[in-house]
Amino acid sequence: MKISRLSLSTVSALTTAALLLLSMTIVFFGVLWVQNLYEQEYLSQLTPNARLAYDMLDKGELPKEVDFLALVHQLKPLYEDGETELYLLVVKFGLGAALLCSIIGFWLARKISSPLEQLTRAVNNLRDGDFSVRVPDIGKGTSEVQQLVHRFNALAEELENMERRLRFNTMAVAHELRTPLTIVQGILQGMADKVFPRDDDRIEDLLTQVEGLARLVNDLRTLSLAASQKLVTERSKVDIAQAAEQILQASRPLLEDAGMVLETDLKKAIIPADNQRLRQAMLAVMENACRYAAEGGYLRCESGYLNKEEAFLRIVDHGPGFAQDVTGHSIDVFWRGEPSRSRASGGSGLGLSIVRAIVTAHGGRLENKNLVEGGAAVTMIFPRKVAANPDVLLK
């Protein structure tokens, strides 16, 4: 049986029991062995008639009275000396057994705790900012130690990914802010230097850039609320079909400008949701489709119950699709389906990240995939049950 399959309490109990049994065995057999040696030595000191009486008693025969009295007379001082020697033997072998068991126990404790020492060094490295540190997979140690090592490695990996994403997001935010700020600064500087006239066109350019900055800041705030689990605070019964119909109606001008033909198959699907956030997610998917899939000229919106526990909203287009199969792609902040989708085509790359954050905050999931016949499908799947009261099924 491997130690790694046992718990620390079980290993401690088994080790203690084994060491106690070992110490008792050492004392018992050690005293028995030395006692036999002492017995032979004491018998060699008996007179011939006393030895004869001892041998006859050992065989179950009755010795002569004279011989028996001689044996009793000589054994009395030998017995007193032997009793003292026996006590000393028990103490000596007890101390020897304790020393040996202590050495074995120390060796076993070191063997069991050695992974914890590695883990301690790794924790110190992690505290110093080295998120790449990992504890090698070990084949020894108790089950708790094995689990602790695995969870530490998972935590270190997550911290490394978070640190990597933080660096990337910081650079991305700086990149997204730099362009509009440079434009605003250039226009204002030109107007201050009398290079540009202070007319309505310049003011409209400034307003356009400021609006873009405001959208970016609001999107970042949404993601920040999602990270702190404060994105969805109020839930009510929301019909996905009704909410989608309202968003589509408000997006008619956007669809017309993109030259997209709208097709719907909206079936009633009531879920516990934050109506405002749900609309925000729908609008983000719509804008993303109009921005990147307008060449397909087609948009289809579907809703309904996926099963007894889930409802869905799916938006399908006939555009170029994602640059890769995003079913296995983690949509990070500022992620874009292809490098060419830059600021020139609009958007900051936060759209699908916000959609995923909103859907996840509702306890759902976001599925993205390319279609075989061309185009892409984005499906938002929501639970039909209230997370705080899973026994309530909204109908």
Short mmCIF file of C-alpha atoms in Angstrom, two decimals:
data_model
loop_
_atom_site.label_atom_id
_atom_site.label_comp_id
_atom_site.label_asym_id
_atom_site.label_seq_id
_atom_site.Cartn_x
_atom_site.Cartn_y
_atom_site.Cartn_z
CA MET A 1 0.00 0.00 0.00
CA LYS A 2 1.41 3.38 -1.01
CA ILE A 3 1.70 6.10 1.61
CA SER A 4 0.28 8.59 -0.90
CA ARG A 5 -3.04 6.74 -0.72
CA LEU A 6 -3.28 7.15 3.06
CA SER A 7 -4.21 10.19 5.09
CA LEU A 8 -1.77 11.83 7.48
CA SER A 9 -3.76 10.69 10.54
CA THR A 10 -3.77 7.09 9.29
CA VAL A 11 -0.04 7.14 8.60
CA SER A 12 0.63 8.63 12.05
CA ALA A 13 -1.51 6.00 13.78
CA LEU A 14 0.08 3.12 11.84
CA THR A 15 3.60 4.45 12.45
CA THR A 16 2.98 4.86 16.19
CA ALA A 17 1.50 1.37 16.47
CA ALA A 18 4.38 -0.17 14.50
CA LEU A 19 7.02 1.56 16.62
CA LEU A 20 5.31 0.50 19.85
CA LEU A 21 5.11 -3.09 18.63
CA LEU A 22 8.76 -2.98 17.59
CA SER A 23 9.89 -1.64 20.98
CA MET A 24 7.89 -4.30 22.87
CA THR A 25 9.32 -7.02 20.63
CA ILE A 26 12.88 -5.80 21.19
CA VAL A 27 12.43 -5.72 24.98
CA PHE A 28 10.69 -9.12 25.14
CA PHE A 29 13.04 -11.13 22.97
CA GLY A 30 16.13 -9.28 24.22
CA VAL A 31 15.33 -10.01 27.86
CA LEU A 32 14.42 -13.60 27.01
CA TRP A 33 17.71 -14.15 25.21
CA VAL A 34 19.89 -12.65 27.94
CA GLN A 35 17.87 -14.43 30.60
CA ASN A 36 18.73 -17.77 28.99
CA LEU A 37 22.39 -16.84 29.07
CA TYR A 38 22.18 -15.88 32.74
CA GLU A 39 20.33 -19.10 33.51
CA GLN A 40 23.12 -21.22 32.03
CA GLU A 41 25.66 -19.20 33.96
CA TYR A 42 23.76 -19.62 37.24
CA LEU A 43 23.33 -23.36 36.68
CA SER A 44 27.05 -23.75 36.18
CA GLN A 45 27.55 -22.35 39.73
CA LEU A 46 25.39 -25.06 41.37
CA THR A 47 26.92 -27.98 43.24
CA PRO A 48 26.57 -31.42 41.62
CA ASN A 49 23.75 -32.57 43.94
CA ALA A 50 21.86 -29.28 43.50
CA ARG A 51 22.27 -29.52 39.70
CA LEU A 52 21.02 -33.10 39.83
CA ALA A 53 17.91 -31.97 41.73
CA TYR A 54 17.31 -29.19 39.14
CA ASP A 55 17.61 -31.59 36.21
CA MET A 56 15.21 -34.06 37.83
CA LEU A 57 12.65 -31.32 38.50
CA ASP A 58 13.05 -30.13 34.92
CA LYS A 59 12.20 -33.67 33.74
CA GLY A 60 9.23 -33.93 36.13
CA GLU A 61 10.92 -36.37 38.51
CA LEU A 62 11.12 -36.10 42.30
CA PRO A 63 14.71 -35.56 43.59
CA LYS A 64 16.10 -36.69 46.94
CA GLU A 65 15.30 -34.48 49.90
CA VAL A 66 18.96 -33.71 50.53
CA ASP A 67 19.52 -32.71 46.93
CA PHE A 68 16.31 -30.62 46.85
CA LEU A 69 17.26 -28.73 50.04
CA ALA A 70 20.71 -28.02 48.59
CA LEU A 71 19.07 -26.68 45.43
CA VAL A 72 16.72 -24.39 47.37
CA HIS A 73 19.57 -23.15 49.56
CA GLN A 74 21.73 -22.25 46.53
CA LEU A 75 18.94 -20.81 44.35
CA LYS A 76 17.80 -18.21 46.87
CA PRO A 77 20.81 -15.87 46.51
CA LEU A 78 20.92 -16.59 42.77
CA TYR A 79 17.23 -15.63 42.47
CA GLU A 80 17.78 -12.35 44.29
CA ASP A 81 20.71 -11.49 42.05
CA GLY A 82 18.76 -12.59 38.95
CA GLU A 83 15.77 -10.43 39.84
CA THR A 84 17.99 -7.37 40.02
CA GLU A 85 19.64 -8.28 36.71
CA LEU A 86 16.21 -8.77 35.12
CA TYR A 87 15.10 -5.26 36.08
CA LEU A 88 18.33 -3.86 34.70
CA LEU A 89 17.83 -5.81 31.46
CA VAL A 90 14.31 -4.42 31.01
CA VAL A 91 15.60 -0.87 31.51
CA LYS A 92 18.58 -1.35 29.15
CA PHE A 93 16.58 -2.96 26.36
CA GLY A 94 13.78 -0.42 26.87
CA LEU A 95 16.22 2.45 26.40
CA GLY A 96 17.79 0.74 23.39
CA ALA A 97 14.38 0.11 21.84
CA ALA A 98 13.37 3.74 22.46
CA LEU A 99 16.58 4.98 20.80
CA LEU A 100 16.13 2.72 17.79
CA CYS A 101 12.45 3.64 17.39
CA SER A 102 13.35 7.32 17.69
CA ILE A 103 15.86 6.99 14.84
CA ILE A 104 13.34 5.10 12.69
CA GLY A 105 10.58 7.59 13.55
CA PHE A 106 12.84 10.54 12.69
CA TRP A 107 13.70 8.94 9.34
CA LEU A 108 10.03 8.29 8.54
CA ALA A 109 9.04 11.82 9.60
CA ARG A 110 11.72 13.30 7.34
CA LYS A 111 10.55 11.12 4.48
CA ILE A 112 6.94 12.20 4.93
CA SER A 113 7.70 15.89 5.50
CA SER A 114 10.32 16.35 2.77
CA PRO A 115 7.62 17.39 0.24
CA LEU A 116 6.46 20.03 2.72
CA GLU A 117 9.98 21.45 2.80
CA GLN A 118 9.94 21.71 -0.99
CA LEU A 119 6.53 23.31 -0.77
CA THR A 120 7.78 25.82 1.80
CA ARG A 121 10.65 26.87 -0.46
CA ALA A 122 8.22 27.17 -3.38
CA VAL A 123 5.85 29.33 -1.28
CA ASN A 124 8.74 31.63 -0.38
CA ASN A 125 9.62 31.97 -4.07
CA LEU A 126 5.98 32.65 -4.87
CA ARG A 127 5.86 35.32 -2.17
CA ASP A 128 8.92 36.94 -3.74
CA GLY A 129 7.07 37.23 -7.05
CA ASP A 130 8.31 34.15 -8.89
CA PHE A 131 4.99 32.84 -10.25
CA SER A 132 6.73 30.29 -12.46
CA VAL A 133 7.75 28.16 -9.48
CA ARG A 134 6.29 24.66 -9.33
CA VAL A 135 6.68 21.76 -6.91
CA PRO A 136 7.61 18.61 -8.85
CA ASP A 137 5.13 15.78 -8.78
CA ILE A 138 6.25 13.47 -6.00
CA GLY A 139 5.52 9.80 -5.45
CA LYS A 140 5.83 9.98 -1.68
CA GLY A 141 3.97 11.71 1.07
CA THR A 142 0.47 11.35 2.43
CA SER A 143 -2.70 12.05 0.47
CA GLU A 144 -3.05 15.49 2.11
CA VAL A 145 0.49 16.38 1.04
CA GLN A 146 -0.18 15.19 -2.51
CA GLN A 147 -3.36 17.27 -2.70
CA LEU A 148 -1.58 20.28 -1.22
CA VAL A 149 1.18 20.05 -3.83
CA HIS A 150 -1.31 19.71 -6.69
CA ARG A 151 -3.39 22.63 -5.47
CA PHE A 152 -0.31 24.77 -4.95
CA ASN A 153 0.81 24.10 -8.52
CA ALA A 154 -2.69 24.94 -9.78
CA LEU A 155 -2.68 28.17 -7.75
CA ALA A 156 0.80 29.12 -8.97
CA GLU A 157 -0.26 28.49 -12.56
CA GLU A 158 -3.38 30.61 -12.12
CA LEU A 159 -1.35 33.43 -10.55
CA GLU A 160 1.14 33.24 -13.41
CA ASN A 161 -1.69 33.45 -15.94
CA MET A 162 -3.25 36.35 -14.06
CA GLU A 163 0.06 38.17 -13.93
CA ARG A 164 0.55 37.57 -17.66
CA ARG A 165 -2.97 38.79 -18.43
CA LEU A 166 -2.45 41.82 -16.21
CA ARG A 167 0.69 42.81 -18.12
CA PHE A 168 -1.06 42.28 -21.44
CA ASN A 169 -4.19 44.16 -20.36
CA THR A 170 -2.14 47.05 -19.02
CA MET A 171 -0.33 47.38 -22.34
CA ALA A 172 -3.61 46.96 -24.23
CA VAL A 173 -5.33 49.67 -22.20
CA ALA A 174 -2.39 52.00 -22.77
CA HIS A 175 -2.55 51.23 -26.50
CA GLU A 176 -6.32 51.78 -26.70
CA LEU A 177 -6.14 55.06 -24.79
CA ARG A 178 -3.11 56.41 -26.58
CA THR A 179 -4.70 56.85 -30.02
CA PRO A 180 -7.81 58.87 -29.02
CA LEU A 181 -5.87 60.89 -26.46
CA THR A 182 -3.25 61.73 -29.07
CA ILE A 183 -5.99 62.85 -31.47
CA VAL A 184 -7.73 64.94 -28.81
CA GLN A 185 -4.45 66.47 -27.71
CA GLY A 186 -3.47 67.26 -31.30
CA ILE A 187 -6.80 68.91 -32.11
CA LEU A 188 -6.83 70.97 -28.90
CA GLN A 189 -3.20 71.98 -29.38
CA GLY A 190 -3.95 72.97 -32.97
CA MET A 191 -6.94 75.02 -31.88
CA ALA A 192 -4.87 76.66 -29.14
CA ASP A 193 -2.12 77.51 -31.64
CA LYS A 194 -4.72 78.88 -34.13
CA VAL A 195 -3.73 76.14 -36.58
CA PHE A 196 -7.23 74.63 -36.56
CA PRO A 197 -10.35 76.77 -36.51
CA ARG A 198 -12.73 76.33 -33.61
CA ASP A 199 -15.61 75.14 -35.74
CA ASP A 200 -18.30 72.50 -35.36
CA ASP A 201 -16.32 69.89 -37.31
CA ARG A 202 -13.43 70.03 -34.84
CA ILE A 203 -15.80 69.86 -31.90
CA GLU A 204 -17.53 66.82 -33.44
CA ASP A 205 -14.14 65.12 -33.86
CA LEU A 206 -13.38 65.78 -30.21
CA LEU A 207 -16.78 64.46 -29.13
CA THR A 208 -16.27 61.30 -31.20
CA GLN A 209 -12.97 60.55 -29.53
CA VAL A 210 -14.33 61.36 -26.07
CA GLU A 211 -17.32 59.07 -26.67
CA GLY A 212 -14.94 56.30 -27.65
CA LEU A 213 -12.96 56.84 -24.47
CA ALA A 214 -16.15 56.82 -22.42
CA ARG A 215 -17.22 53.50 -23.97
CA LEU A 216 -13.83 52.02 -23.25
CA VAL A 217 -13.92 53.18 -19.63
CA ASN A 218 -17.45 51.81 -19.18
CA ASP A 219 -16.41 48.47 -20.67
CA LEU A 220 -13.42 48.27 -18.33
CA ARG A 221 -15.67 49.12 -15.40
CA THR A 222 -18.03 46.32 -16.41
CA LEU A 223 -15.17 43.83 -16.43
CA SER A 224 -13.98 45.15 -13.08
CA LEU A 225 -17.43 44.61 -11.58
CA ALA A 226 -17.44 41.10 -13.01
CA ALA A 227 -14.06 40.35 -11.41
CA SER A 228 -15.40 41.48 -8.02
CA GLN A 229 -18.64 39.51 -8.54
CA LYS A 230 -20.75 42.67 -8.42
CA LEU A 231 -21.86 42.69 -12.02
CA VAL A 232 -25.30 41.13 -11.43
CA THR A 233 -26.96 42.53 -8.32
CA GLU A 234 -30.70 42.50 -9.11
CA ARG A 235 -32.55 39.63 -10.72
CA SER A 236 -36.09 39.41 -11.99
CA LYS A 237 -38.09 37.22 -14.35
CA VAL A 238 -36.92 38.16 -17.83
CA ASP A 239 -38.23 36.76 -21.10
CA ILE A 240 -35.23 36.36 -23.37
CA ALA A 241 -37.43 36.52 -26.48
CA GLN A 242 -39.02 39.79 -25.41
CA ALA A 243 -35.68 41.36 -24.45
CA ALA A 244 -34.12 40.25 -27.74
CA GLU A 245 -37.05 41.67 -29.71
CA GLN A 246 -36.60 45.06 -28.07
CA ILE A 247 -32.85 45.05 -28.75
CA LEU A 248 -33.41 44.06 -32.38
CA GLN A 249 -36.01 46.78 -32.81
CA ALA A 250 -33.62 49.38 -31.41
CA SER A 251 -30.81 48.01 -33.62
CA ARG A 252 -32.72 48.29 -36.89
CA PRO A 253 -30.72 51.33 -38.05
CA LEU A 254 -27.47 49.56 -37.21
CA LEU A 255 -28.52 46.46 -39.17
CA GLU A 256 -29.65 48.54 -42.12
CA ASP A 257 -26.39 50.46 -42.23
CA ALA A 258 -24.54 47.13 -42.21
CA GLY A 259 -26.79 45.82 -44.99
CA MET A 260 -27.84 42.77 -43.00
CA VAL A 261 -31.12 40.90 -43.42
CA LEU A 262 -32.62 39.91 -40.08
CA GLU A 263 -34.33 36.60 -39.42
CA THR A 264 -35.75 35.62 -36.04
CA ASP A 265 -37.02 32.53 -34.29
CA LEU A 266 -37.69 33.85 -30.82
CA LYS A 267 -39.48 31.52 -28.46
CA LYS A 268 -40.48 32.40 -24.94
CA ALA A 269 -37.78 31.59 -22.40
CA ILE A 270 -37.99 33.08 -18.92
CA ILE A 271 -34.90 33.19 -16.75
CA PRO A 272 -33.85 34.93 -13.51
CA ALA A 273 -31.64 37.71 -14.83
CA ASP A 274 -30.54 41.30 -14.53
CA ASN A 275 -32.50 42.81 -17.40
CA GLN A 276 -30.06 45.67 -17.98
CA ARG A 277 -27.01 43.40 -18.11
CA LEU A 278 -28.82 40.92 -20.33
CA ARG A 279 -29.61 43.68 -22.84
CA GLN A 280 -25.99 44.85 -22.65
CA ALA A 281 -24.75 41.37 -23.57
CA MET A 282 -27.24 41.05 -26.45
CA LEU A 283 -26.31 44.45 -27.82
CA ALA A 284 -22.58 43.63 -27.61
CA VAL A 285 -23.08 40.46 -29.67
CA MET A 286 -25.23 42.37 -32.19
CA GLU A 287 -22.62 45.10 -32.60
CA ASN A 288 -19.87 42.51 -32.95
CA ALA A 289 -21.80 40.72 -35.70
CA CYS A 290 -22.57 43.97 -37.56
CA ARG A 291 -18.93 45.03 -37.32
CA TYR A 292 -17.25 41.80 -38.42
CA ALA A 293 -19.91 39.81 -40.32
CA ALA A 294 -21.61 42.51 -42.39
CA GLU A 295 -20.26 41.03 -45.62
CA GLY A 296 -22.47 37.99 -45.07
CA GLY A 297 -25.57 40.21 -45.18
CA TYR A 298 -27.48 37.91 -42.84
CA LEU A 299 -28.26 37.72 -39.14
CA ARG A 300 -30.46 35.24 -37.34
CA CYS A 301 -31.54 35.47 -33.70
CA GLU A 302 -32.98 32.46 -31.87
CA SER A 303 -34.14 31.86 -28.33
CA GLY A 304 -35.90 29.17 -26.33
CA TYR A 305 -35.42 26.48 -23.74
CA LEU A 306 -32.42 24.27 -24.31
CA ASN A 307 -33.57 21.67 -21.79
CA LYS A 308 -35.37 21.49 -18.45
CA GLU A 309 -32.61 23.44 -16.73
CA GLU A 310 -31.28 25.88 -19.35
CA ALA A 311 -32.44 28.53 -21.77
CA PHE A 312 -30.50 30.02 -24.68
CA LEU A 313 -30.10 32.97 -26.98
CA ARG A 314 -28.21 32.31 -30.21
CA ILE A 315 -27.06 34.80 -32.83
CA VAL A 316 -25.93 33.37 -36.18
CA ASP A 317 -24.29 35.21 -39.08
CA HIS A 318 -22.95 34.35 -42.53
CA GLY A 319 -19.71 36.27 -42.14
CA PRO A 320 -16.13 34.98 -42.33
CA GLY A 321 -16.44 33.41 -38.90
CA PHE A 322 -13.77 33.35 -36.28
CA ALA A 323 -10.16 33.03 -37.35
CA GLN A 324 -9.96 29.76 -35.45
CA ASP A 325 -12.29 27.35 -33.69
CA VAL A 326 -13.04 29.41 -30.62
CA THR A 327 -14.79 26.55 -28.85
CA GLY A 328 -11.41 25.89 -27.28
CA HIS A 329 -10.24 29.51 -27.26
CA SER A 330 -10.25 31.52 -24.08
CA ILE A 331 -11.63 34.94 -24.98
CA ASP A 332 -9.45 37.31 -23.01
CA VAL A 333 -9.76 41.02 -22.57
CA PHE A 334 -8.97 42.90 -25.81
CA TRP A 335 -9.18 39.58 -27.71
CA ARG A 336 -10.00 39.89 -31.39
CA GLY A 337 -10.77 37.10 -33.77
CA GLU A 338 -7.92 38.10 -36.07
CA PRO A 339 -5.05 40.60 -35.94
CA SER A 340 -6.54 42.71 -38.70
CA ARG A 341 -9.52 43.54 -36.51
CA SER A 342 -7.98 46.64 -35.10
CA ARG A 343 -9.32 49.98 -34.05
CA ALA A 344 -9.76 50.79 -37.71
CA SER A 345 -12.80 48.51 -37.83
CA GLY A 346 -14.14 49.88 -34.58
CA GLY A 347 -14.36 48.41 -31.16
CA SER A 348 -11.76 47.83 -28.50
CA GLY A 349 -11.80 44.06 -28.40
CA LEU A 350 -13.79 44.01 -25.17
CA GLY A 351 -17.13 42.95 -26.69
CA LEU A 352 -17.05 39.19 -26.29
CA SER A 353 -15.15 39.51 -23.01
CA ILE A 354 -18.03 41.54 -21.60
CA VAL A 355 -20.59 39.10 -22.98
CA ARG A 356 -18.79 36.19 -21.36
CA ALA A 357 -18.51 38.10 -18.06
CA ILE A 358 -22.25 38.88 -18.02
CA VAL A 359 -23.28 35.34 -18.93
CA THR A 360 -20.90 33.87 -16.34
CA ALA A 361 -22.23 36.25 -13.68
CA HIS A 362 -25.69 34.79 -14.33
CA GLY A 363 -24.32 31.27 -13.77
CA GLY A 364 -24.38 30.47 -17.49
CA ARG A 365 -21.83 29.88 -20.20
CA LEU A 366 -20.90 31.31 -23.58
CA GLU A 367 -20.37 29.05 -26.60
CA ASN A 368 -18.72 30.28 -29.80
CA LYS A 369 -18.18 28.20 -32.89
CA ASN A 370 -17.70 28.41 -36.63
CA LEU A 371 -20.41 26.83 -38.75
CA VAL A 372 -19.67 24.20 -41.37
CA GLU A 373 -21.68 26.09 -43.99
CA GLY A 374 -19.86 29.30 -43.15
CA GLY A 375 -20.41 32.03 -40.61
CA ALA A 376 -20.35 31.88 -36.85
CA ALA A 377 -22.75 31.25 -33.99
CA VAL A 378 -22.59 32.84 -30.57
CA THR A 379 -24.80 31.13 -27.99
CA MET A 380 -25.54 32.48 -24.55
CA ILE A 381 -26.83 29.75 -22.23
CA PHE A 382 -28.53 30.71 -18.96
CA PRO A 383 -29.82 28.59 -16.08
CA ARG A 384 -33.59 28.56 -15.54
CA LYS A 385 -33.21 28.20 -11.78
CA VAL A 386 -32.35 30.89 -9.29
CA ALA A 387 -28.91 30.18 -7.88
CA ALA A 388 -29.96 31.21 -4.36
CA ASN A 389 -33.00 28.93 -4.49
CA PRO A 390 -32.36 26.02 -6.89
CA ASP A 391 -35.71 24.44 -6.12
CA VAL A 392 -37.58 27.29 -7.81
CA LEU A 393 -38.09 26.74 -11.55
CA LEU A 394 -39.23 29.84 -13.37
CA LYS A 395 -41.88 29.24 -16.04
#
